[in-house]
PDB file of C-alpha atoms in Angstrom:
ATOM      1  CA  MET J 192       0.916  -7.121  -9.556  1.00  0.00           C
ATOM      2  CA  ILE J 193      -0.427  -4.652  -6.999  1.00  0.00           C
ATOM      3  CA  SER J 194       0.835  -3.087  -3.767  1.00  0.00           C
ATOM      4  CA  TRP J 195      -0.883  -1.802  -0.640  1.00  0.00           C
ATOM      5  CA  TYR J 196      -0.067   1.062   1.710  1.00  0.00           C
ATOM      6  CA  GLY J 197      -1.153   1.655   5.285  1.00  0.00           C
ATOM      7  CA  SER J 198      -4.824   2.583   5.708  1.00  0.00           C
ATOM      8  CA  PHE J 199      -5.869   0.803   2.546  1.00  0.00           C
ATOM      9  CA  THR J 200      -4.063   2.895  -0.007  1.00  0.00           C
ATOM     10  CA  TYR J 201      -3.400   0.988  -3.188  1.00  0.00           C
ATOM     11  CA  GLY J 202      -0.435   1.230  -5.533  1.00  0.00           C
ATOM     12  CA  LEU J 203      -0.206  -0.605  -8.839  1.00  0.00           C
ATOM     13  CA  CYS J 204       2.904  -2.766  -9.040  1.00  0.00           C
ATOM     14  CA  VAL J 205       5.008  -0.153  -7.340  1.00  0.00           C
ATOM     15  CA  GLN J 206       5.461   0.678  -3.748  1.00  0.00           C
ATOM     16  CA  ASN J 207       6.269   4.383  -3.985  1.00  0.00           C
ATOM     17  CA  GLN J 208       3.504   5.235  -6.483  1.00  0.00           C
ATOM     18  CA  VAL J 209       0.098   4.817  -4.920  1.00  0.00           C
ATOM     19  CA  VAL J 210      -3.574   5.171  -5.743  1.00  0.00           C
ATOM     20  CA  THR J 211      -5.773   6.189  -2.854  1.00  0.00           C
ATOM     21  CA  VAL J 212      -9.090   4.390  -2.471  1.00  0.00           C
ATOM     22  CA  SER J 213     -11.713   6.119  -0.385  1.00  0.00           C
ATOM     23  CA  ARG J 214     -13.069   2.988   1.270  1.00  0.00           C
ATOM     24  CA  ALA J 215     -11.320   1.944   4.487  1.00  0.00           C
ATOM     25  CA  PRO J 216     -10.783  -1.806   4.932  1.00  0.00           C
ATOM     26  CA  SER J 217     -13.426  -3.679   6.853  1.00  0.00           C
ATOM     27  CA  GLN J 218     -12.552  -5.381  10.126  1.00  0.00           C
ATOM     28  CA  ALA J 219     -12.850  -8.737   8.363  1.00  0.00           C
ATOM     29  CA  ILE J 220     -10.398  -7.735   5.637  1.00  0.00           C
ATOM     30  CA  ARG J 221      -7.932  -6.376   8.176  1.00  0.00           C
ATOM     31  CA  GLY J 222      -8.209  -9.665  10.027  1.00  0.00           C
ATOM     32  CA  GLN J 223      -7.606 -11.662   6.833  1.00  0.00           C
ATOM     33  CA  ALA J 224      -4.506  -9.642   6.017  1.00  0.00           C
ATOM     34  CA  ALA J 225      -3.175 -10.057   9.547  1.00  0.00           C
ATOM     35  CA  ALA J 226      -3.817 -13.796   9.422  1.00  0.00           C
ATOM     36  CA  ARG J 227      -1.880 -14.116   6.166  1.00  0.00           C
ATOM     37  CA  ARG J 228       1.079 -12.243   7.602  1.00  0.00           C
ATOM     38  CA  ALA J 229       1.171 -14.657  10.530  1.00  0.00           C
ATOM     39  CA  ALA J 230       0.593 -17.863   8.539  1.00  0.00           C
ATOM     40  CA  PRO J 231       3.779 -19.962   8.179  1.00  0.00           C
ATOM     41  CA  ALA J 232       2.307 -21.861   5.211  1.00  0.00           C
ATOM     42  CA  VAL J 233       2.368 -18.692   3.114  1.00  0.00           C
ATOM     43  CA  ARG J 234       5.450 -16.949   4.432  1.00  0.00           C
ATOM     44  CA  PHE J 235       8.824 -18.117   3.238  1.00  0.00           C
ATOM     45  CA  SER J 236      12.018 -17.649   5.227  1.00  0.00           C
ATOM     46  CA  GLY J 237      12.886 -14.260   6.635  1.00  0.00           C
ATOM     47  CA  LYS J 238      12.091 -12.313   9.766  1.00  0.00           C
ATOM     48  CA  MET J 239       8.425 -12.696  10.691  1.00  0.00           C
ATOM     49  CA  SER J 240       8.290  -9.900  13.234  1.00  0.00           C
ATOM     50  CA  MET J 241       9.179  -6.294  12.449  1.00  0.00           C
ATOM     51  CA  GLY J 242      10.500  -5.741  15.992  1.00  0.00           C
ATOM     52  CA  ARG J 243      12.287  -2.533  16.904  1.00  0.00           C
ATOM     53  CA  GLY J 244      13.413  -0.283  14.139  1.00  0.00           C
ATOM     54  CA  GLN J 245      10.251  -0.946  12.135  1.00  0.00           C
ATOM     55  CA  ALA J 246      10.352   2.450  10.433  1.00  0.00           C
ATOM     56  CA  THR J 247      13.966   1.914   9.353  1.00  0.00           C
ATOM     57  CA  ARG J 248      13.191  -1.584   8.127  1.00  0.00           C
ATOM     58  CA  GLU J 249      10.250  -0.335   6.061  1.00  0.00           C
ATOM     59  CA  ARG J 250      12.366   2.463   4.621  1.00  0.00           C
ATOM     60  CA  ILE J 251      15.006  -0.030   3.505  1.00  0.00           C
ATOM     61  CA  LEU J 252      12.292  -2.136   1.849  1.00  0.00           C
ATOM     62  CA  ASP J 253      10.810   0.942   0.160  1.00  0.00           C
ATOM     63  CA  ILE J 254      14.163   2.092  -1.221  1.00  0.00           C
ATOM     64  CA  MET J 255      15.132  -1.358  -2.453  1.00  0.00           C
ATOM     65  CA  GLU J 256      11.776  -2.012  -4.100  1.00  0.00           C
ATOM     66  CA  ALA J 257      11.788   1.316  -5.947  1.00  0.00           C
ATOM     67  CA  SER J 258      15.355   0.757  -7.145  1.00  0.00           C
ATOM     68  CA  VAL J 259      14.717  -2.830  -8.287  1.00  0.00           C
ATOM     69  CA  LEU J 260      11.682  -1.704 -10.273  1.00  0.00           C
ATOM     70  CA  GLU J 261      13.624   1.195 -11.775  1.00  0.00           C
ATOM     71  CA  LYS J 262      16.859  -0.536 -12.799  1.00  0.00           C
ATOM     72  CA  GLY J 263      16.796  -4.171 -11.691  1.00  0.00           C
ATOM     73  CA  PHE J 264      18.066  -6.272  -8.812  1.00  0.00           C
ATOM     74  CA  GLY J 265      21.586  -6.751 -10.121  1.00  0.00           C
ATOM     75  CA  ALA J 266      22.140  -3.030 -10.622  1.00  0.00           C
ATOM     76  CA  THR J 267      21.004  -2.185  -7.086  1.00  0.00           C
ATOM     77  CA  SER J 268      23.746  -2.399  -4.486  1.00  0.00           C
ATOM     78  CA  ILE J 269      23.454  -2.670  -0.735  1.00  0.00           C
ATOM     79  CA  GLU J 270      25.779   0.336  -0.471  1.00  0.00           C
ATOM     80  CA  GLU J 271      23.413   2.651  -2.329  1.00  0.00           C
ATOM     81  CA  VAL J 272      20.445   1.441  -0.269  1.00  0.00           C
ATOM     82  CA  ILE J 273      22.422   2.127   2.913  1.00  0.00           C
ATOM     83  CA  ALA J 274      23.377   5.599   1.681  1.00  0.00           C
ATOM     84  CA  GLU J 275      19.809   6.557   0.736  1.00  0.00           C
ATOM     85  CA  ALA J 276      18.392   5.164   3.964  1.00  0.00           C
ATOM     86  CA  GLY J 277      20.939   7.112   5.982  1.00  0.00           C
ATOM     87  CA  ILE J 278      22.059   4.112   8.033  1.00  0.00           C
ATOM     88  CA  THR J 279      25.293   2.260   8.671  1.00  0.00           C
ATOM     89  CA  LYS J 280      26.261  -1.069   7.172  1.00  0.00           C
ATOM     90  CA  SER J 281      25.843  -2.720  10.565  1.00  0.00           C
ATOM     91  CA  GLY J 282      22.397  -1.096  10.754  1.00  0.00           C
ATOM     92  CA  PHE J 283      21.450  -2.741   7.462  1.00  0.00           C
ATOM     93  CA  PHE J 284      22.667  -6.172   8.562  1.00  0.00           C
ATOM     94  CA  TYR J 285      20.737  -5.820  11.800  1.00  0.00           C
ATOM     95  CA  HIS J 286      17.564  -5.984   9.693  1.00  0.00           C
ATOM     96  CA  PHE J 287      18.648  -8.241   6.807  1.00  0.00           C
ATOM     97  CA  GLN J 288      21.334 -10.916   6.671  1.00  0.00           C
ATOM     98  CA  ASN J 289      21.962 -10.407   2.960  1.00  0.00           C
ATOM     99  CA  LYS J 290      20.530  -9.074  -0.270  1.00  0.00           C
ATOM    100  CA  ASN J 291      18.491 -12.211  -0.958  1.00  0.00           C
ATOM    101  CA  GLU J 292      16.726 -11.969   2.384  1.00  0.00           C
ATOM    102  CA  LEU J 293      15.838  -8.380   1.512  1.00  0.00           C
ATOM    103  CA  ALA J 294      14.535  -9.560  -1.880  1.00  0.00           C
ATOM    104  CA  ARG J 295      12.326 -12.180  -0.188  1.00  0.00           C
ATOM    105  CA  GLU J 296      10.872  -9.664   2.243  1.00  0.00           C
ATOM    106  CA  ILE J 297      10.025  -7.223  -0.558  1.00  0.00           C
ATOM    107  CA  LEU J 298       8.316  -9.940  -2.559  1.00  0.00           C
ATOM    108  CA  GLN J 299       6.391 -11.281   0.449  1.00  0.00           C
ATOM    109  CA  ARG J 300       5.125  -7.799   1.287  1.00  0.00           C
ATOM    110  CA  TYR J 301       4.177  -7.331  -2.343  1.00  0.00           C
ATOM    111  CA  MET J 302       1.995 -10.472  -2.315  1.00  0.00           C
ATOM    112  CA  GLU J 303       0.282  -9.412   0.904  1.00  0.00           C
ATOM    113  CA  ARG J 304      -0.656  -6.058  -0.611  1.00  0.00           C
ATOM    114  CA  ASP J 305      -2.034  -7.743  -3.720  1.00  0.00           C
ATOM    115  CA  ASP J 306      -4.109 -10.023  -1.518  1.00  0.00           C
ATOM    116  CA  ALA J 307      -5.478  -7.091   0.469  1.00  0.00           C
ATOM    117  CA  LEU J 308      -6.628  -5.287  -2.675  1.00  0.00           C
ATOM    118  CA  PHE J 309      -8.206  -8.351  -4.283  1.00  0.00           C
ATOM    119  CA  ASP J 310      -9.848  -9.362  -1.014  1.00  0.00           C
ATOM    120  CA  ASP J 311     -11.402  -5.927  -0.782  1.00  0.00           C
ATOM    121  CA  VAL J 312     -12.745  -5.441  -4.311  1.00  0.00           C
ATOM    122  CA  PHE J 313     -14.096  -8.975  -4.702  1.00  0.00           C
ATOM    123  CA  SER J 314     -15.599  -9.104  -1.225  1.00  0.00           C
ATOM    124  CA  ARG J 315     -17.412  -5.888  -2.083  1.00  0.00           C
ATOM    125  CA  GLY J 316     -18.696  -7.645  -5.194  1.00  0.00           C
ATOM    126  CA  ARG J 317     -20.064 -10.462  -3.034  1.00  0.00           C
ATOM    127  CA  GLU J 318     -21.746  -7.909  -0.781  1.00  0.00           C
ATOM    128  CA  LEU J 319     -23.570  -6.457  -3.786  1.00  0.00           C
ATOM    129  CA  ALA J 320     -24.601  -9.694  -5.529  1.00  0.00           C
ATOM    130  CA  ASP J 321     -25.444 -13.195  -4.343  1.00  0.00           C
ATOM    131  CA  ASP J 322     -24.799 -14.857  -7.679  1.00  0.00           C
ATOM    132  CA  PRO J 323     -21.044 -15.668  -8.020  1.00  0.00           C
ATOM    133  CA  LEU J 324     -20.982 -14.554 -11.664  1.00  0.00           C
ATOM    134  CA  HIS J 325     -22.509 -11.179 -10.907  1.00  0.00           C
ATOM    135  CA  ALA J 326     -20.288 -10.775  -7.848  1.00  0.00           C
ATOM    136  CA  PHE J 327     -17.172 -11.444  -9.960  1.00  0.00           C
ATOM    137  CA  LEU J 328     -18.322  -8.990 -12.626  1.00  0.00           C
ATOM    138  CA  VAL J 329     -18.850  -6.327  -9.971  1.00  0.00           C
ATOM    139  CA  GLY J 330     -15.394  -7.056  -8.545  1.00  0.00           C
ATOM    140  CA  LEU J 331     -13.770  -6.644 -11.962  1.00  0.00           C
ATOM    141  CA  LYS J 332     -15.561  -3.356 -12.460  1.00  0.00           C
ATOM    142  CA  LEU J 333     -14.379  -2.112  -9.054  1.00  0.00           C
ATOM    143  CA  LEU J 334     -10.838  -3.206  -9.906  1.00  0.00           C
ATOM    144  CA  ALA J 335     -10.972  -1.310 -13.216  1.00  0.00           C
ATOM    145  CA  GLU J 336     -12.231   1.801 -11.441  1.00  0.00           C
ATOM    146  CA  THR J 337      -9.392   1.556  -8.924  1.00  0.00           C
ATOM    147  CA  MET J 338      -6.816   1.130 -11.677  1.00  0.00           C
ATOM    148  CA  SER J 339      -8.187   4.118 -13.587  1.00  0.00           C
ATOM    149  CA  ASP J 340      -6.737   6.276 -10.800  1.00  0.00           C
ATOM    150  CA  MET J 341      -3.272   4.798 -11.259  1.00  0.00           C
ATOM    151  CA  PRO J 342      -0.414   7.348 -11.326  1.00  0.00           C
ATOM    152  CA  GLN J 343       0.950   8.202 -14.742  1.00  0.00           C
ATOM    153  CA  ALA J 344       4.405   6.853 -13.912  1.00  0.00           C
ATOM    154  CA  ASN J 345       4.350   3.102 -13.368  1.00  0.00           C
ATOM    155  CA  PRO J 346       7.753   1.403 -13.146  1.00  0.00           C
ATOM    156  CA  GLY J 347       6.444  -2.137 -13.475  1.00  0.00           C
ATOM    157  CA  CYS J 348       5.689  -5.316 -11.545  1.00  0.00           C
ATOM    158  CA  LEU J 349       8.015  -7.015  -9.059  1.00  0.00           C
ATOM    159  CA  VAL J 350       7.017 -10.545 -10.040  1.00  0.00           C
ATOM    160  CA  ALA J 351       7.848  -9.840 -13.692  1.00  0.00           C
ATOM    161  CA  THR J 352      11.086  -8.091 -12.726  1.00  0.00           C
ATOM    162  CA  TYR J 353      12.182 -11.024 -10.570  1.00  0.00           C
ATOM    163  CA  SER J 354      11.259 -13.482 -13.342  1.00  0.00           C
ATOM    164  CA  TYR J 355      13.506 -11.762 -15.871  1.00  0.00           C
ATOM    165  CA  GLN J 356      16.437 -11.796 -13.431  1.00  0.00           C
ATOM    166  CA  GLU J 357      15.826 -15.045 -11.559  1.00  0.00           C
ATOM    167  CA  ASN J 358      19.429 -16.236 -11.992  1.00  0.00           C
ATOM    168  CA  LEU J 359      20.404 -13.489  -9.522  1.00  0.00           C
ATOM    169  CA  PHE J 360      18.241 -14.898  -6.714  1.00  0.00           C
ATOM    170  CA  ASP J 361      18.596 -17.877  -4.430  1.00  0.00           C
ATOM    171  CA  ARG J 362      16.244 -20.860  -4.557  1.00  0.00           C
ATOM    172  CA  GLU J 363      13.848 -19.528  -1.932  1.00  0.00           C
ATOM    173  CA  VAL J 364      13.298 -16.241  -3.760  1.00  0.00           C
ATOM    174  CA  ARG J 365      12.658 -18.078  -7.040  1.00  0.00           C
ATOM    175  CA  GLU J 366      10.225 -20.431  -5.321  1.00  0.00           C
ATOM    176  CA  LEU J 367       8.373 -17.548  -3.714  1.00  0.00           C
ATOM    177  CA  ASN J 368       8.062 -15.778  -7.052  1.00  0.00           C
ATOM    178  CA  ARG J 369       6.550 -18.892  -8.647  1.00  0.00           C
ATOM    179  CA  HIS J 370       4.346 -19.387  -5.602  1.00  0.00           C
ATOM    180  CA  ILE J 371       2.841 -15.929  -6.127  1.00  0.00           C
ATOM    181  CA  VAL J 372       1.895 -16.731  -9.732  1.00  0.00           C
ATOM    182  CA  PHE J 373       0.244 -20.002  -8.678  1.00  0.00           C
ATOM    183  CA  HIS J 374      -1.384 -18.152  -5.789  1.00  0.00           C
ATOM    184  CA  TRP J 375      -3.006 -15.761  -8.296  1.00  0.00           C
ATOM    185  CA  ARG J 376      -4.158 -18.746 -10.341  1.00  0.00           C
ATOM    186  CA  ALA J 377      -5.742 -20.425  -7.315  1.00  0.00           C
ATOM    187  CA  ARG J 378      -7.466 -17.202  -6.281  1.00  0.00           C
ATOM    188  CA  PHE J 379      -9.144 -16.590  -9.621  1.00  0.00           C
ATOM    189  CA  ARG J 380      -9.820 -20.276 -10.232  1.00  0.00           C
ATOM    190  CA  GLY J 381     -11.871 -20.241  -7.035  1.00  0.00           C
ATOM    191  CA  HIS J 382     -14.097 -17.540  -8.520  1.00  0.00           C
ATOM    192  CA  PHE J 383     -14.616 -19.509 -11.723  1.00  0.00           C
ATOM    193  CA  GLU J 384     -15.311 -22.754  -9.906  1.00  0.00           C
ATOM    194  CA  ALA J 385     -18.031 -20.980  -7.920  1.00  0.00           C
ATOM    195  CA  ILE J 386     -19.451 -19.580 -11.162  1.00  0.00           C
ATOM    196  CA  LEU J 387     -19.492 -23.045 -12.760  1.00  0.00           C
ATOM    197  CA  GLU J 388     -21.689 -24.327  -9.948  1.00  0.00           C
ATOM    198  CA  ARG J 389     -24.428 -21.958 -11.115  1.00  0.00           C
ATOM    199  CA  HIS J 390     -23.711 -21.297 -14.785  1.00  0.00           C
ATOM    200  CA  GLU J 391     -22.944 -23.329 -17.889  1.00  0.00           C
ATOM    201  CA  PRO J 392     -20.262 -21.742 -20.126  1.00  0.00           C
ATOM    202  CA  ARG J 393     -21.138 -21.242 -23.779  1.00  0.00           C
ATOM    203  CA  LEU J 394     -17.695 -22.524 -24.870  1.00  0.00           C
ATOM    204  CA  GLU J 395     -15.203 -25.126 -23.660  1.00  0.00           C
ATOM    205  CA  PHE J 396     -13.852 -23.871 -20.364  1.00  0.00           C
ATOM    206  CA  ASP J 397     -10.725 -24.579 -18.291  1.00  0.00           C
ATOM    207  CA  PRO J 398     -10.810 -22.785 -14.897  1.00  0.00           C
ATOM    208  CA  ASP J 399      -7.001 -22.762 -14.592  1.00  0.00           C
ATOM    209  CA  ALA J 400      -6.529 -21.301 -18.074  1.00  0.00           C
ATOM    210  CA  MET J 401      -9.215 -18.701 -17.428  1.00  0.00           C
ATOM    211  CA  ALA J 402      -7.612 -17.782 -14.100  1.00  0.00           C
ATOM    212  CA  ASP J 403      -4.283 -17.317 -15.885  1.00  0.00           C
ATOM    213  CA  MET J 404      -6.057 -15.116 -18.410  1.00  0.00           C
ATOM    214  CA  VAL J 405      -7.077 -12.722 -15.626  1.00  0.00           C
ATOM    215  CA  THR J 406      -3.439 -12.463 -14.543  1.00  0.00           C
ATOM    216  CA  ALA J 407      -2.259 -12.098 -18.148  1.00  0.00           C
ATOM    217  CA  VAL J 408      -4.699  -9.241 -18.811  1.00  0.00           C
ATOM    218  CA  ILE J 409      -3.562  -7.339 -15.731  1.00  0.00           C
ATOM    219  CA  GLU J 410       0.148  -7.983 -16.289  1.00  0.00           C
ATOM    220  CA  GLY J 411      -0.106  -7.265 -20.014  1.00  0.00           C
ATOM    221  CA  GLY J 412      -2.002  -4.074 -19.279  1.00  0.00           C
ATOM    222  CA  LEU J 413       0.810  -2.969 -16.982  1.00  0.00           C
ATOM    223  CA  VAL J 414       3.384  -3.516 -19.724  1.00  0.00           C
ATOM    224  CA  LEU J 415       1.334  -1.487 -22.198  1.00  0.00           C
ATOM    225  CA  VAL J 416       0.796   1.334 -19.712  1.00  0.00           C
ATOM    226  CA  ARG J 417       4.506   1.575 -19.102  1.00  0.00           C
ATOM    227  CA  ALA J 418       5.390   1.371 -22.799  1.00  0.00           C
ATOM    228  CA  THR J 419       2.849   3.943 -23.953  1.00  0.00           C
ATOM    229  CA  GLY J 420       2.305   6.146 -20.904  1.00  0.00           C
ATOM    230  CA  ASP J 421      -1.439   5.736 -21.423  1.00  0.00           C
ATOM    231  CA  ARG J 422      -2.856   4.757 -18.043  1.00  0.00           C
ATOM    232  CA  ARG J 423      -6.332   4.148 -19.538  1.00  0.00           C
ATOM    233  CA  ILE J 424      -5.145   0.915 -21.134  1.00  0.00           C
ATOM    234  CA  LEU J 425      -5.205  -1.211 -17.981  1.00  0.00           C
ATOM    235  CA  PRO J 426      -8.754  -0.367 -16.813  1.00  0.00           C
ATOM    236  CA  ASP J 427      -9.969  -0.711 -20.406  1.00  0.00           C
ATOM    237  CA  GLN J 428      -8.433  -4.197 -20.655  1.00  0.00           C
ATOM    238  CA  ILE J 429      -9.996  -5.228 -17.352  1.00  0.00           C
ATOM    239  CA  MET J 430     -13.411  -4.090 -18.601  1.00  0.00           C
ATOM    240  CA  LEU J 431     -12.926  -6.024 -21.850  1.00  0.00           C
ATOM    241  CA  LEU J 432     -12.101  -9.094 -19.771  1.00  0.00           C
ATOM    242  CA  ARG J 433     -15.273  -8.449 -17.776  1.00  0.00           C
ATOM    243  CA  ASN J 434     -17.294  -8.289 -20.993  1.00  0.00           C
ATOM    244  CA  TYR J 435     -15.803 -11.598 -22.161  1.00  0.00           C
ATOM    245  CA  VAL J 436     -16.665 -13.345 -18.895  1.00  0.00           C
ATOM    246  CA  LYS J 437     -20.181 -11.907 -19.039  1.00  0.00           C
ATOM    247  CA  LEU J 438     -20.725 -13.108 -22.613  1.00  0.00           C
ATOM    248  CA  LEU J 439     -19.217 -16.498 -21.797  1.00  0.00           C
ATOM    249  CA  PHE J 440     -21.672 -17.240 -19.001  1.00  0.00           C
ATOM    250  CA  GLU J 441     -24.697 -14.964 -18.948  1.00  0.00           C
ATOM    251  CA  GLY J 442     -27.977 -16.374 -20.191  1.00  0.00           C
ATOM    252  CA  ASP J 443     -27.130 -19.972 -19.292  1.00  0.00           C
ATOM    253  CA  ALA J 444     -27.694 -20.008 -15.541  1.00  0.00           C
ATOM    254  CA  ARG J 445     -28.494 -23.450 -14.201  1.00  0.00           C
ATOM    255  CA  LYS J 446     -30.309 -21.876 -11.261  1.00  0.00           C
ATOM    256  CA  PRO J 447     -32.178 -18.568 -11.139  1.00  0.00           C
ATOM    257  CA  ALA J 448     -30.182 -15.868  -9.410  1.00  0.00           C
ATOM    258  CA  GLY J 449     -30.415 -12.119  -9.203  1.00  0.00           C
ATOM    259  CA  GLY J 450     -27.744  -9.480  -9.180  1.00  0.00           C
ATOM    260  CA  PRO J 451     -26.289  -6.635 -11.180  1.00  0.00           C
ATOM    261  CA  GLY J 452     -25.275  -7.348 -14.743  1.00  0.00           C
TER     262      GLY J 452
END
């Protein structure tokens, strides 16, 4: 869905196209990101420590990710990655045992960057509003504003790319890809469960289905941006989603709560 660079620079579903956000990450957010990188429950197999040669390792990941998004996993060879990185074959295998390990590392890094962005925008929403509904609405607005600065060229989303070519990956890569989708569902479901504690929906409501809708809006917006070249589509879709959530809940609070509308 979304990628993250260095000092909290965001890139939408692509690692070499980035959107800079002026706000530096808080100490708490940096700590959360570091904790996720170290947590064995989230990380699948692959090297857990960058070790020496970190810059080379990152360059290999960057080249592979850009190529996979541009033309697919099957059409990207280790030889062309080695040539572009300016390393030897033995240098490549020092960092990665095979192409599937490289694919896992790219996908894991991708999820961590998504988490960092979502942690930031929605934690800022909670800082601005005590009510979970208002905090979520603020977070969606901040996300839309961030996406409005997306570069014109957007080659796509890694999770979608891996899904279309999953027969090329080993079991662990496929499991990680599915894990990311369920991870998104759990993240957004948590927001809706908090909202339900304070607000009664106007219509029948399934938190899992609504969480999937958030993912579908973002992913669908990415497809439309790429197909049309109109980068306004994604932030517009996020704001329409925000309006739907607002209409679905506002006016039926079980408990009085203040916050921005």
